XYZ file of C-alpha atoms in Angstrom:
380
model
C 1.518 -25.919 -18.221
C 3.618 -24.220 -20.863
C 0.824 -21.515 -21.567
C 0.399 -20.769 -17.947
C 3.927 -20.349 -17.206
C 4.257 -17.914 -20.226
C 1.268 -15.979 -18.721
C 2.969 -15.673 -15.375
C 4.011 -12.404 -14.653
C 6.704 -12.264 -12.263
C 6.775 -8.360 -11.992
C 3.061 -8.272 -10.796
C 4.064 -11.070 -8.316
C 7.091 -8.821 -7.166
C 4.720 -5.951 -6.791
C 2.123 -7.718 -4.759
C 4.887 -8.982 -2.384
C 6.360 -5.354 -1.714
C 3.103 -3.942 -1.145
C 2.531 -7.047 1.446
C 5.287 -5.783 3.098
C 4.421 -2.287 3.002
C 0.852 -2.842 4.677
C 2.511 -5.702 6.969
C 1.705 -3.376 10.155
C -2.194 -3.660 8.828
C -1.906 -6.963 8.413
C 0.253 -8.083 11.593
C -1.281 -5.728 14.236
C -4.762 -5.834 16.116
C -5.735 -2.528 15.813
C -4.917 1.274 14.364
C -2.746 3.890 15.614
C -4.291 6.062 17.882
C -4.535 10.075 18.196
C -5.192 10.162 14.378
C -8.157 11.091 12.052
C -8.785 7.187 12.012
C -10.984 7.220 14.989
C -13.036 9.918 13.263
C -13.719 7.900 10.383
C -14.121 4.324 12.485
C -17.257 6.306 14.203
C -18.677 7.320 10.960
C -18.052 3.560 9.508
C -19.901 2.409 12.795
C -23.110 4.700 12.168
C -23.552 3.501 8.484
C -23.309 -0.014 9.876
C -26.016 0.642 12.355
C -28.016 2.311 9.607
C -27.724 -0.613 7.223
C -29.082 -2.750 10.225
C -31.888 -0.819 10.556
C -33.008 -0.931 6.749
C -31.115 2.582 5.554
C -28.531 1.244 3.316
C -27.521 4.748 1.834
C -28.166 7.156 5.215
C -27.546 10.782 4.877
C -28.237 11.721 8.302
C -26.075 10.414 11.492
C -28.803 9.978 14.130
C -26.085 9.365 16.963
C -23.753 12.186 16.258
C -23.573 15.471 18.469
C -24.859 13.881 21.601
C -27.819 12.166 19.989
C -29.129 15.200 17.928
C -27.989 13.897 14.567
C -25.788 15.325 12.063
C -25.760 15.140 7.987
C -22.589 14.471 7.849
C -22.945 11.291 4.970
C -24.451 14.209 2.722
C -21.597 16.052 2.639
C -18.823 13.706 3.185
C -18.062 11.128 0.606
C -19.086 7.536 2.230
C -17.711 4.887 0.185
C -14.686 4.035 2.494
C -17.451 3.817 5.379
C -19.691 1.830 3.436
C -16.578 -0.614 2.471
C -15.604 -0.841 6.267
C -19.343 -1.602 7.266
C -20.088 -4.002 4.951
C -16.793 -6.113 5.721
C -17.729 -5.739 9.428
C -21.059 -7.154 8.507
C -19.780 -10.030 6.747
C -17.058 -11.058 9.161
C -18.415 -9.594 12.437
C -14.799 -8.543 13.091
C -16.108 -4.875 13.731
C -15.536 -1.511 12.279
C -12.282 -1.296 13.301
C -11.177 -4.302 11.234
C -13.101 -2.932 8.548
C -11.431 0.450 8.479
C -8.210 -1.598 7.991
C -9.356 -3.678 5.421
C -10.079 -0.286 3.291
C -6.571 0.818 3.827
C -5.122 -2.650 3.129
C -7.591 -2.479 -0.170
C -5.976 0.670 -0.986
C -2.417 -0.386 -0.665
C -2.989 -2.982 -3.097
C -5.427 -1.413 -5.713
C -3.023 1.421 -5.880
C 0.079 -0.758 -6.490
C -1.350 -3.021 -9.120
C -3.343 -0.009 -10.652
C -0.057 1.812 -10.991
C 1.579 -1.660 -12.598
C -1.159 -1.917 -14.793
C -1.014 1.592 -16.056
C 2.814 1.524 -16.742
C 2.669 -2.044 -18.279
C 0.221 -1.039 -20.857
C 2.309 2.064 -21.707
C 6.068 1.102 -21.499
C 6.670 -2.322 -20.291
C 7.034 -4.904 -17.305
C 10.230 -3.994 -16.103
C 8.920 -0.195 -16.003
C 5.623 -1.279 -14.210
C 7.365 -3.484 -11.803
C 9.863 -0.644 -10.666
C 6.682 1.750 -10.682
C 4.698 -0.273 -8.490
C 7.068 -0.820 -6.184
C 7.976 2.801 -6.027
C 4.179 3.633 -5.573
C 3.549 1.427 -2.753
C 6.612 2.683 -0.482
C 6.181 6.493 -1.211
C 6.294 7.809 2.126
C 2.844 9.583 1.605
C 1.166 6.615 0.518
C 3.388 4.259 2.615
C 3.089 5.915 5.934
C 1.676 9.317 6.201
C -1.738 9.136 4.725
C -2.690 5.699 6.616
C -0.529 5.660 9.497
C 0.430 9.335 10.742
C -2.802 10.953 9.555
C -5.184 7.989 9.698
C -6.981 9.546 6.639
C -8.864 6.263 5.461
C -11.072 7.811 2.785
C -8.269 9.737 1.347
C -5.999 6.931 1.193
C -8.644 4.760 -0.403
C -9.160 7.769 -3.043
C -5.262 7.928 -3.482
C -5.293 4.271 -4.126
C -8.228 4.335 -6.797
C -6.180 7.030 -8.547
C -3.933 4.633 -10.476
C -6.588 2.716 -11.619
C -8.469 5.373 -13.433
C -5.460 6.296 -15.450
C -5.192 2.856 -16.029
C -8.560 2.271 -17.455
C -8.971 5.413 -19.324
C -5.806 5.058 -21.069
C -7.663 1.488 -22.567
C -10.727 3.383 -23.272
C -8.428 5.914 -25.296
C -6.419 2.878 -26.928
C -9.473 0.768 -27.435
C -12.788 2.367 -26.941
C -14.524 -1.069 -25.887
C -17.642 -1.265 -24.106
C -15.564 -3.203 -21.116
C -13.106 -0.878 -20.713
C -15.802 2.159 -20.710
C -17.427 0.629 -17.856
C -14.381 -0.023 -15.722
C -13.188 3.545 -16.444
C -16.895 4.799 -15.284
C -16.614 2.873 -12.380
C -12.988 3.682 -11.188
C -14.162 7.510 -11.778
C -17.287 6.985 -9.769
C -15.264 5.339 -7.005
C -12.581 7.893 -6.712
C -15.278 10.680 -6.213
C -17.283 8.674 -3.744
C -13.688 8.114 -1.504
C -12.488 11.562 -1.261
C -13.829 14.665 -3.732
C -10.847 16.765 -3.050
C -8.194 14.084 -3.884
C -10.682 13.174 -6.905
C -10.416 16.521 -8.228
C -7.027 16.570 -8.201
C -6.402 13.090 -9.872
C -9.330 14.233 -12.303
C -7.666 17.466 -13.502
C -4.336 15.418 -14.169
C -6.457 12.821 -15.967
C -8.356 15.072 -18.116
C -4.327 17.111 -18.620
C -3.252 13.366 -19.806
C -6.295 12.777 -21.976
C -5.932 15.821 -23.817
C -2.382 15.428 -24.409
C -2.668 11.914 -25.744
C -5.152 13.213 -28.144
C -4.126 16.200 -29.452
C -0.380 16.752 -28.379
C 1.138 13.321 -28.763
C -0.450 12.486 -32.370
C 1.649 15.682 -33.637
C 4.591 13.926 -32.892
C 3.861 10.389 -35.054
C 5.102 10.204 -38.260
C 2.596 7.282 -38.856
C -0.920 9.747 -38.974
C -2.782 6.489 -39.178
C -1.810 5.840 -35.464
C -4.081 8.562 -34.613
C -6.465 7.972 -32.238
C -10.152 7.724 -33.968
C -13.053 10.215 -33.141
C -15.014 7.119 -31.736
C -12.387 6.524 -28.956
C -12.867 10.534 -27.909
C -16.317 9.670 -27.856
C -15.797 6.509 -25.532
C -13.920 8.568 -23.295
C -16.721 11.173 -22.857
C -19.222 9.067 -22.231
C -16.747 7.347 -19.752
C -16.489 10.428 -18.053
C -20.258 11.305 -18.103
C -20.950 7.916 -16.656
C -18.256 8.031 -13.872
C -19.934 11.466 -12.671
C -23.332 10.266 -13.385
C -23.315 7.371 -10.926
C -21.283 9.420 -7.999
C -24.184 12.063 -8.519
C -25.803 10.099 -5.871
C -23.309 11.923 -3.263
C -22.237 15.250 -5.114
C -25.554 16.343 -6.505
C -27.563 16.844 -3.373
C -24.208 17.959 -1.467
C -24.158 20.743 -4.418
C -27.671 21.711 -4.164
C -27.753 21.963 -0.196
C -24.065 23.622 0.419
C -26.102 26.781 1.804
C -27.304 24.647 4.591
C -23.624 24.225 5.816
C -21.223 26.952 6.932
C -18.421 27.177 4.030
C -16.887 30.353 5.434
C -14.912 28.565 7.758
C -12.526 27.076 5.346
C -9.147 28.214 4.938
C -9.360 29.864 8.507
C -6.803 29.361 11.397
C -5.155 26.069 11.201
C -6.907 25.345 7.818
C -5.530 28.249 6.472
C -3.326 26.994 3.595
C -0.638 29.886 4.074
C 0.389 27.862 7.039
C 1.051 24.417 5.630
C 3.307 24.948 2.314
C 6.225 22.645 2.276
C 9.912 23.437 1.734
C 11.597 21.966 -1.431
C 14.287 20.792 0.624
C 11.811 18.733 2.837
C 10.096 17.361 -0.371
C 13.457 15.813 -1.578
C 14.803 14.810 1.673
C 14.641 11.105 2.962
C 11.886 10.192 4.982
C 12.558 9.822 8.832
C 12.024 7.324 11.519
C 9.071 8.157 13.342
C 8.862 7.566 17.137
C 5.584 5.865 17.628
C 5.712 6.639 21.425
C 6.059 10.368 20.782
C 2.903 12.419 21.962
C 3.356 14.319 18.725
C 5.788 12.413 16.191
C 7.996 14.314 13.900
C 7.507 13.438 10.348
C 8.562 14.499 6.915
C 6.243 15.355 3.926
C 8.641 13.596 1.452
C 8.573 12.495 -2.002
C 11.145 9.963 -0.958
C 14.835 9.975 -1.652
C 14.532 6.833 -3.686
C 11.739 8.122 -5.699
C 13.003 11.771 -6.570
C 16.568 9.651 -7.817
C 14.932 7.544 -9.907
C 12.304 9.866 -10.948
C 15.128 12.474 -12.080
C 16.516 9.501 -14.446
C 13.187 9.086 -15.744
C 13.135 12.656 -16.576
C 16.443 12.394 -17.857
C 15.217 10.566 -21.029
C 13.339 13.634 -22.258
C 16.930 14.908 -23.135
C 18.126 11.924 -25.006
C 16.465 11.822 -28.700
C 16.788 8.141 -28.966
C 14.435 7.076 -26.013
C 12.594 10.229 -25.483
C 8.886 10.142 -25.048
C 6.220 12.758 -25.036
C 4.766 11.032 -22.437
C 7.641 11.016 -20.291
C 7.447 14.697 -21.048
C 4.195 14.889 -19.714
C 4.971 13.020 -16.248
C 7.952 15.532 -15.880
C 5.596 18.559 -16.158
C 3.094 17.192 -13.982
C 5.549 16.375 -11.049
C 6.912 20.140 -11.616
C 3.374 21.294 -11.681
C 2.476 19.145 -8.214
C 5.818 20.025 -6.565
C 5.308 23.861 -7.458
C 1.588 23.925 -5.939
C 3.026 22.505 -2.744
C 5.993 25.263 -1.987
C 5.550 29.134 -0.911
C 6.283 30.067 -4.403
C 2.721 28.933 -5.622
C 0.948 30.924 -2.743
C -0.075 33.881 -5.305
C -1.718 31.374 -7.238
C -3.672 30.055 -4.377
C -4.781 33.547 -3.436
C -5.722 34.606 -7.015
C -8.067 31.359 -7.470
C -10.453 31.341 -4.375
C -11.834 27.699 -4.330
C -8.113 26.741 -3.698
C -8.769 27.268 -0.128
C -11.050 24.243 0.142
C -7.603 21.886 -0.344
C -6.607 23.605 3.101
C -3.488 21.548 2.848
C -0.938 22.037 -0.174
C 0.554 18.571 0.795
C -2.627 16.953 -0.846
C -0.919 17.679 -4.052
C 1.715 14.699 -2.982
C -0.692 12.161 -4.176
C -0.954 13.775 -7.736
C 3.084 14.148 -7.237
C 3.422 10.295 -6.694
C 1.256 9.827 -9.928
C 3.876 11.316 -11.900
C 6.793 10.752 -10.221
C 6.193 7.039 -9.840
C 5.885 6.301 -13.580
C 9.104 8.359 -14.022
C 10.881 5.935 -11.763
C 9.844 3.004 -14.007
C 11.642 4.880 -16.991
C 14.731 5.211 -15.032
C 15.177 1.905 -16.264
């Protein structure tokens, strides 16, 4: 009994309880908000479910779309969220609406627990508890993506993002086969969930790994603590395996990209110039949303509590006794993501033509959360 008590982690339990509160609307309500993109995702999940029952386990063609003419949506749009919703529906017989809710709930728990494990592995359990709670109540993750926008696939990718940081950090530290497999699976899963979110998270992950392998060792007094080249090799293997697992999706889509009209990206409503966020909105408190309004108003906010705690975490960079170089990296990541969401970065967006595929600068709120939430933990 004593051993069990010693292994009990009250911080993780608090994070799980907080996540349950954050996901409670999905657990307590029978359906999903209307007038959001969730309706589109539900139709896609139903099409996947029908294909599975007909013996096509990885469909690329949606035969019932476009008035029965068919549409190759699953050849170009990452399908993992729809497969999870469809299989949940098939196993429970509750339907794809319940399956879509299951994906959103799963994303909430995976994200907060993944963030807890990542921070606990690097800094400590108290810091991890604060970070896990800050993650699940971040406005973008808690409300904007799942409720206001109904982005089921993107919510899943954001939820998996902290897991890939934890998994690759374990590979960097140990290089074990088990950690390599977990890292590869998590990377493959985030690509199969939402490629744009995966691209941002993957870019931040690469910067994190390069920082840990080449920048942090320069600050160590004991050079023997430097990571071996075998661990760097293990990280490379995990990345290649992860990209290889997801090649089932991105390789055909890449070869057949000329079959779709890509020139529509960045035009009209989807022009990134129309969607930059003011810095005042990013740091402002979230507001109560009127669920009865036809067009409810909400803010793209990092969360006032997250910003306050995050700035305390940033302040540790200026204290020689408690300064950590990984805190400096998170600080730079936060400022970089914030810069990419404001109009100050318009010139950079225009200088890099592929940036138009991101469409909305607020997509960087996910990477901003990946940076500010660990800083919330460091405020302790």
